[in-house]
Amino acid sequence: AQSVTQPDIHITVSEGASLELRCNYSYGATPYLFWYVQSPGQGLQLLLKYFSGDTLVQGIKGFEAEFKRSQSSFNLRKPSVHWSDAAEYFCAVGGGSNYKLTFGKGTLLTVNP
Amino acid sequence: DVKVTQSSRYLVKRTGEKVFLECVQDMDHENMFWYRQDPGLGLRLIYFSYDVKMKEKGDIPEGYSVSREKKERFSLILESASTNQTSMYLCASSSGQLYGYTFGSGTRLTVV
């Protein structure tokens, strides 16, 4: 069965600092991997995805993520955080003929001025 | 852009009521999903549908049912609402895992 672990429940960074959100997955074959962002009271918005090819993927809002098969990780990064990045971030995994994505429990990002 | 519309942003219902949550997507996606989201528990899949009139149970189907009579519409039904069903409900649609999901804005349901 596929699973996702986001080890950090809550992260606080200062505006302008760099950011890395961790995601570890469990899946038996090559996974499809996603990062979503959720602003308060809203649905989830897709930031980026990986399914093959270059292991460093670029997304919207200046985010990127790197797929590391040897570490079963797909960490999200941003070089300089803006106050508007404060939100909850979810990593998800899927693959094969399974229709479903499995989501992590999320990491809440707080940005200090 | 694909749009997924959930009919209500906020709902307050009484214990024992039958509750319908509606979700409509406008891009002819085959797959539709209902999740509930609770603090500390993340997103948990209730039901999903991969075709009209087809449905499959997710991880927490108890107390819920679904209906998909038309491709664009996927309804979640709480047969007899209970206070432990107070939650944020998120609908999503997809044309395949490769493309990810598109989510609606959510319905925050309070059962009193």
CSV table of C-alpha atoms in Angstrom, one decimal:
chain,number,residue,atom,x,y,z
A,1,ALA,CA,0.0,0.0,0.0
A,2,GLN,CA,1.2,3.5,-0.8
A,3,SER,CA,1.8,6.0,2.0
A,4,VAL,CA,3.2,9.5,2.6
A,5,THR,CA,4.9,10.9,5.6
A,6,GLN,CA,5.4,14.6,6.2
A,7,PRO,CA,7.6,14.7,9.3
A,8,ASP,CA,7.0,18.3,10.2
A,9,ILE,CA,3.6,19.3,11.4
A,10,HIS,CA,4.4,23.0,11.7
A,11,ILE,CA,7.3,25.1,10.4
A,12,THR,CA,8.0,28.8,11.1
A,13,VAL,CA,10.3,30.8,8.9
A,14,SER,CA,11.1,34.5,8.5
A,15,GLU,CA,10.2,36.3,5.3
A,16,GLY,CA,13.0,36.1,2.8
A,17,ALA,CA,14.5,32.9,4.3
A,18,SER,CA,14.8,29.7,2.4
A,19,LEU,CA,12.3,26.9,2.9
A,20,GLU,CA,12.4,23.1,2.7
A,21,LEU,CA,9.4,21.0,3.4
A,22,ARG,CA,10.0,17.3,3.8
A,23,CYS,CA,8.0,14.4,2.2
A,24,ASN,CA,8.8,10.7,2.3
A,25,TYR,CA,6.7,8.2,0.4
A,26,SER,CA,6.3,4.5,0.3
A,27,TYR,CA,5.4,3.0,-3.1
A,28,GLY,CA,6.5,-0.2,-4.8
A,29,ALA,CA,7.2,1.2,-8.3
A,30,THR,CA,7.9,4.5,-9.9
A,31,PRO,CA,5.5,6.9,-8.1
A,32,TYR,CA,3.6,9.9,-9.3
A,33,LEU,CA,4.3,12.7,-6.7
A,34,PHE,CA,2.6,15.9,-6.1
A,35,TRP,CA,2.7,19.0,-3.8
A,36,TYR,CA,-0.5,20.9,-3.1
A,37,VAL,CA,-1.0,24.1,-1.1
A,38,GLN,CA,-4.1,25.1,0.8
A,39,SER,CA,-4.8,28.6,2.0
A,40,PRO,CA,-7.1,29.1,5.0
A,41,GLY,CA,-10.7,28.1,4.2
A,42,GLN,CA,-9.8,27.1,0.6
A,43,GLY,CA,-9.4,24.0,-1.4
A,44,LEU,CA,-6.1,22.5,-2.5
A,45,GLN,CA,-4.1,24.0,-5.4
A,46,LEU,CA,-1.5,22.0,-7.3
A,47,LEU,CA,2.0,23.4,-7.0
A,48,LEU,CA,3.9,20.9,-9.0
A,49,LYS,CA,4.2,17.2,-9.9
A,50,TYR,CA,6.7,14.5,-10.9
A,51,PHE,CA,6.1,11.4,-12.8
A,52,SER,CA,9.2,10.8,-14.9
A,53,GLY,CA,12.3,12.5,-16.4
A,54,ASP,CA,14.2,15.3,-14.7
A,55,THR,CA,14.2,14.7,-11.0
A,56,LEU,CA,14.1,18.5,-10.2
A,57,VAL,CA,10.7,19.9,-11.1
A,58,GLN,CA,9.6,23.5,-11.1
A,59,GLY,CA,6.2,24.6,-10.1
A,60,ILE,CA,4.1,27.7,-9.6
A,61,LYS,CA,4.9,30.5,-7.2
A,62,GLY,CA,8.6,29.9,-7.4
A,63,PHE,CA,8.5,26.5,-5.8
A,64,GLU,CA,10.6,23.5,-6.8
A,65,ALA,CA,10.9,19.9,-5.6
A,66,GLU,CA,13.5,17.2,-6.0
A,67,PHE,CA,12.7,13.5,-6.4
A,68,LYS,CA,15.3,11.2,-4.7
A,69,ARG,CA,14.5,7.6,-5.3
A,70,SER,CA,17.3,6.3,-3.0
A,71,GLN,CA,15.8,8.3,-0.1
A,72,SER,CA,12.1,7.9,-1.1
A,73,SER,CA,11.8,11.6,-0.8
A,74,PHE,CA,10.2,14.5,-2.6
A,75,ASN,CA,11.1,17.6,-0.7
A,76,LEU,CA,9.6,21.0,-1.6
A,77,ARG,CA,11.9,24.1,-1.7
A,78,LYS,CA,11.7,27.8,-2.2
A,79,PRO,CA,14.8,30.0,-2.0
A,80,SER,CA,13.0,33.1,-0.5
A,81,VAL,CA,9.7,32.9,1.3
A,82,HIS,CA,7.1,35.6,1.0
A,83,TRP,CA,4.4,36.3,3.6
A,84,SER,CA,1.8,35.1,1.1
A,85,ASP,CA,3.3,31.6,1.2
A,86,ALA,CA,1.8,31.1,4.7
A,87,ALA,CA,-0.5,28.1,4.2
A,88,GLU,CA,-0.7,24.4,4.6
A,89,TYR,CA,1.2,22.1,2.3
A,90,PHE,CA,0.4,18.6,1.3
A,91,CYS,CA,2.5,16.0,-0.4
A,92,ALA,CA,0.7,13.2,-2.3
A,93,VAL,CA,1.7,9.9,-4.0
A,94,GLY,CA,0.0,7.8,-6.6
A,95,GLY,CA,0.9,5.4,-9.5
A,96,GLY,CA,0.0,2.5,-11.7
A,97,SER,CA,-3.6,1.6,-12.3
A,98,ASN,CA,-4.8,2.9,-8.9
A,99,TYR,CA,-7.1,5.8,-9.3
A,100,LYS,CA,-6.3,7.2,-5.9
A,101,LEU,CA,-3.8,9.6,-4.6
A,102,THR,CA,-2.7,9.2,-1.0
A,103,PHE,CA,-2.0,12.4,0.9
A,104,GLY,CA,0.2,13.2,3.8
A,105,LYS,CA,-1.2,14.9,6.9
A,106,GLY,CA,0.2,18.3,5.9
A,107,THR,CA,2.8,20.8,7.1
A,108,LEU,CA,1.5,24.2,8.3
A,109,LEU,CA,3.9,27.0,7.3
A,110,THR,CA,4.0,30.3,9.3
A,111,VAL,CA,5.9,33.2,7.9
A,112,ASN,CA,7.2,35.8,10.3
A,113,PRO,CA,7.7,39.4,9.1
B,1,ASP,CA,-8.9,25.8,-16.3
B,2,VAL,CA,-10.9,23.0,-14.8
B,3,LYS,CA,-13.4,24.2,-12.3
B,4,VAL,CA,-14.8,22.1,-9.5
B,5,THR,CA,-17.8,23.8,-7.8
B,6,GLN,CA,-19.2,22.8,-4.4
B,7,SER,CA,-22.6,24.1,-3.9
B,8,SER,CA,-22.2,25.4,-0.3
B,9,ARG,CA,-19.2,26.9,1.5
B,10,TYR,CA,-20.9,26.6,4.9
B,11,LEU,CA,-23.7,24.4,6.2
B,12,VAL,CA,-25.2,23.9,9.6
B,13,LYS,CA,-27.4,20.9,10.0
B,14,ARG,CA,-29.2,19.1,12.9
B,15,THR,CA,-28.3,15.7,14.2
B,16,GLY,CA,-30.3,13.1,12.3
B,17,GLU,CA,-31.0,15.1,9.2
B,18,LYS,CA,-30.2,13.8,5.8
B,19,VAL,CA,-27.6,16.0,4.2
B,20,PHE,CA,-26.6,16.4,0.5
B,21,LEU,CA,-23.3,17.9,-0.5
B,22,GLU,CA,-23.1,18.6,-4.2
B,23,CYS,CA,-20.1,18.8,-6.5
B,24,VAL,CA,-20.0,19.7,-10.2
B,25,GLN,CA,-17.0,19.7,-12.5
B,26,ASP,CA,-16.9,21.3,-16.0
B,27,MET,CA,-14.1,19.4,-17.8
B,28,ASP,CA,-15.5,16.0,-18.5
B,29,HIS,CA,-13.3,14.2,-16.0
B,30,GLU,CA,-14.0,10.5,-15.5
B,31,ASN,CA,-12.8,10.4,-11.8
B,32,MET,CA,-14.4,12.2,-8.9
B,33,PHE,CA,-13.6,12.0,-5.2
B,34,TRP,CA,-14.9,13.1,-1.8
B,35,TYR,CA,-12.5,13.7,1.1
B,36,ARG,CA,-13.0,15.0,4.6
B,37,GLN,CA,-10.3,17.1,6.2
B,38,ASP,CA,-9.8,17.3,10.0
B,39,PRO,CA,-7.0,18.9,11.9
B,40,GLY,CA,-4.2,16.5,12.5
B,41,LEU,CA,-5.7,13.8,10.3
B,42,GLY,CA,-5.1,15.3,6.9
B,43,LEU,CA,-7.3,14.3,4.0
B,44,ARG,CA,-9.2,11.0,4.3
B,45,LEU,CA,-10.9,9.5,1.3
B,46,ILE,CA,-14.6,8.8,1.8
B,47,TYR,CA,-15.7,7.6,-1.7
B,48,PHE,CA,-14.7,7.9,-5.3
B,49,SER,CA,-16.2,7.3,-8.7
B,50,TYR,CA,-14.4,6.4,-11.9
B,51,ASP,CA,-17.4,6.5,-14.1
B,52,VAL,CA,-21.1,7.4,-14.2
B,53,LYS,CA,-23.0,5.2,-11.8
B,54,MET,CA,-19.8,3.6,-10.6
B,55,LYS,CA,-18.5,4.1,-7.1
B,56,GLU,CA,-16.0,2.7,-4.7
B,57,LYS,CA,-15.5,3.0,-1.0
B,58,GLY,CA,-12.5,4.9,0.3
B,59,ASP,CA,-10.9,4.7,3.7
B,60,ILE,CA,-13.8,6.0,5.8
B,61,PRO,CA,-17.2,5.3,4.0
B,62,GLU,CA,-19.2,4.5,7.1
B,63,GLY,CA,-22.2,6.9,7.5
B,64,TYR,CA,-21.9,8.2,4.0
B,65,SER,CA,-23.2,7.3,0.5
B,66,VAL,CA,-22.7,8.8,-2.9
B,67,SER,CA,-24.5,9.3,-6.2
B,68,ARG,CA,-23.2,9.8,-9.7
B,69,GLU,CA,-26.0,9.9,-12.1
B,70,LYS,CA,-24.3,12.3,-14.5
B,71,LYS,CA,-20.6,12.6,-15.4
B,72,GLU,CA,-20.2,16.1,-14.1
B,73,ARG,CA,-22.0,15.7,-10.8
B,74,PHE,CA,-20.9,13.7,-7.7
B,75,SER,CA,-23.1,14.0,-4.6
B,76,LEU,CA,-22.1,13.0,-1.1
B,77,ILE,CA,-25.0,12.0,1.2
B,78,LEU,CA,-25.0,11.8,5.0
B,79,GLU,CA,-27.9,9.5,5.6
B,80,SER,CA,-28.4,10.6,9.3
B,81,ALA,CA,-26.0,13.4,10.2
B,82,SER,CA,-24.1,13.0,13.5
B,83,THR,CA,-21.9,15.5,15.4
B,84,ASN,CA,-18.8,13.5,14.5
B,85,GLN,CA,-19.4,14.3,10.9
B,86,THR,CA,-18.7,17.9,11.5
B,87,SER,CA,-15.8,18.6,9.2
B,88,MET,CA,-14.5,20.2,6.0
B,89,TYR,CA,-15.5,18.3,3.0
B,90,LEU,CA,-13.5,18.5,-0.2
B,91,CYS,CA,-14.5,17.3,-3.7
B,92,ALA,CA,-12.0,16.7,-6.4
B,93,SER,CA,-11.9,15.6,-10.0
B,94,SER,CA,-9.3,14.1,-12.3
B,95,SER,CA,-8.8,12.7,-15.8
B,96,GLY,CA,-6.1,10.4,-14.4
B,97,GLN,CA,-3.5,10.3,-11.7
B,98,LEU,CA,-0.8,11.6,-14.0
B,99,TYR,CA,-2.6,14.9,-14.0
B,100,GLY,CA,-3.3,15.2,-10.3
B,101,TYR,CA,-6.6,16.3,-8.9
B,102,THR,CA,-8.5,19.6,-9.1
B,103,PHE,CA,-10.2,20.5,-5.9
B,104,GLY,CA,-13.3,22.5,-5.1
B,105,SER,CA,-13.2,25.2,-2.4
B,106,GLY,CA,-14.7,22.9,0.2
B,107,THR,CA,-17.8,22.8,2.3
B,108,ARG,CA,-17.5,23.3,6.0
B,109,LEU,CA,-20.3,21.3,7.6
B,110,THR,CA,-21.3,21.7,11.2
B,111,VAL,CA,-23.7,19.2,12.7
B,112,VAL,CA,-25.4,20.4,15.9
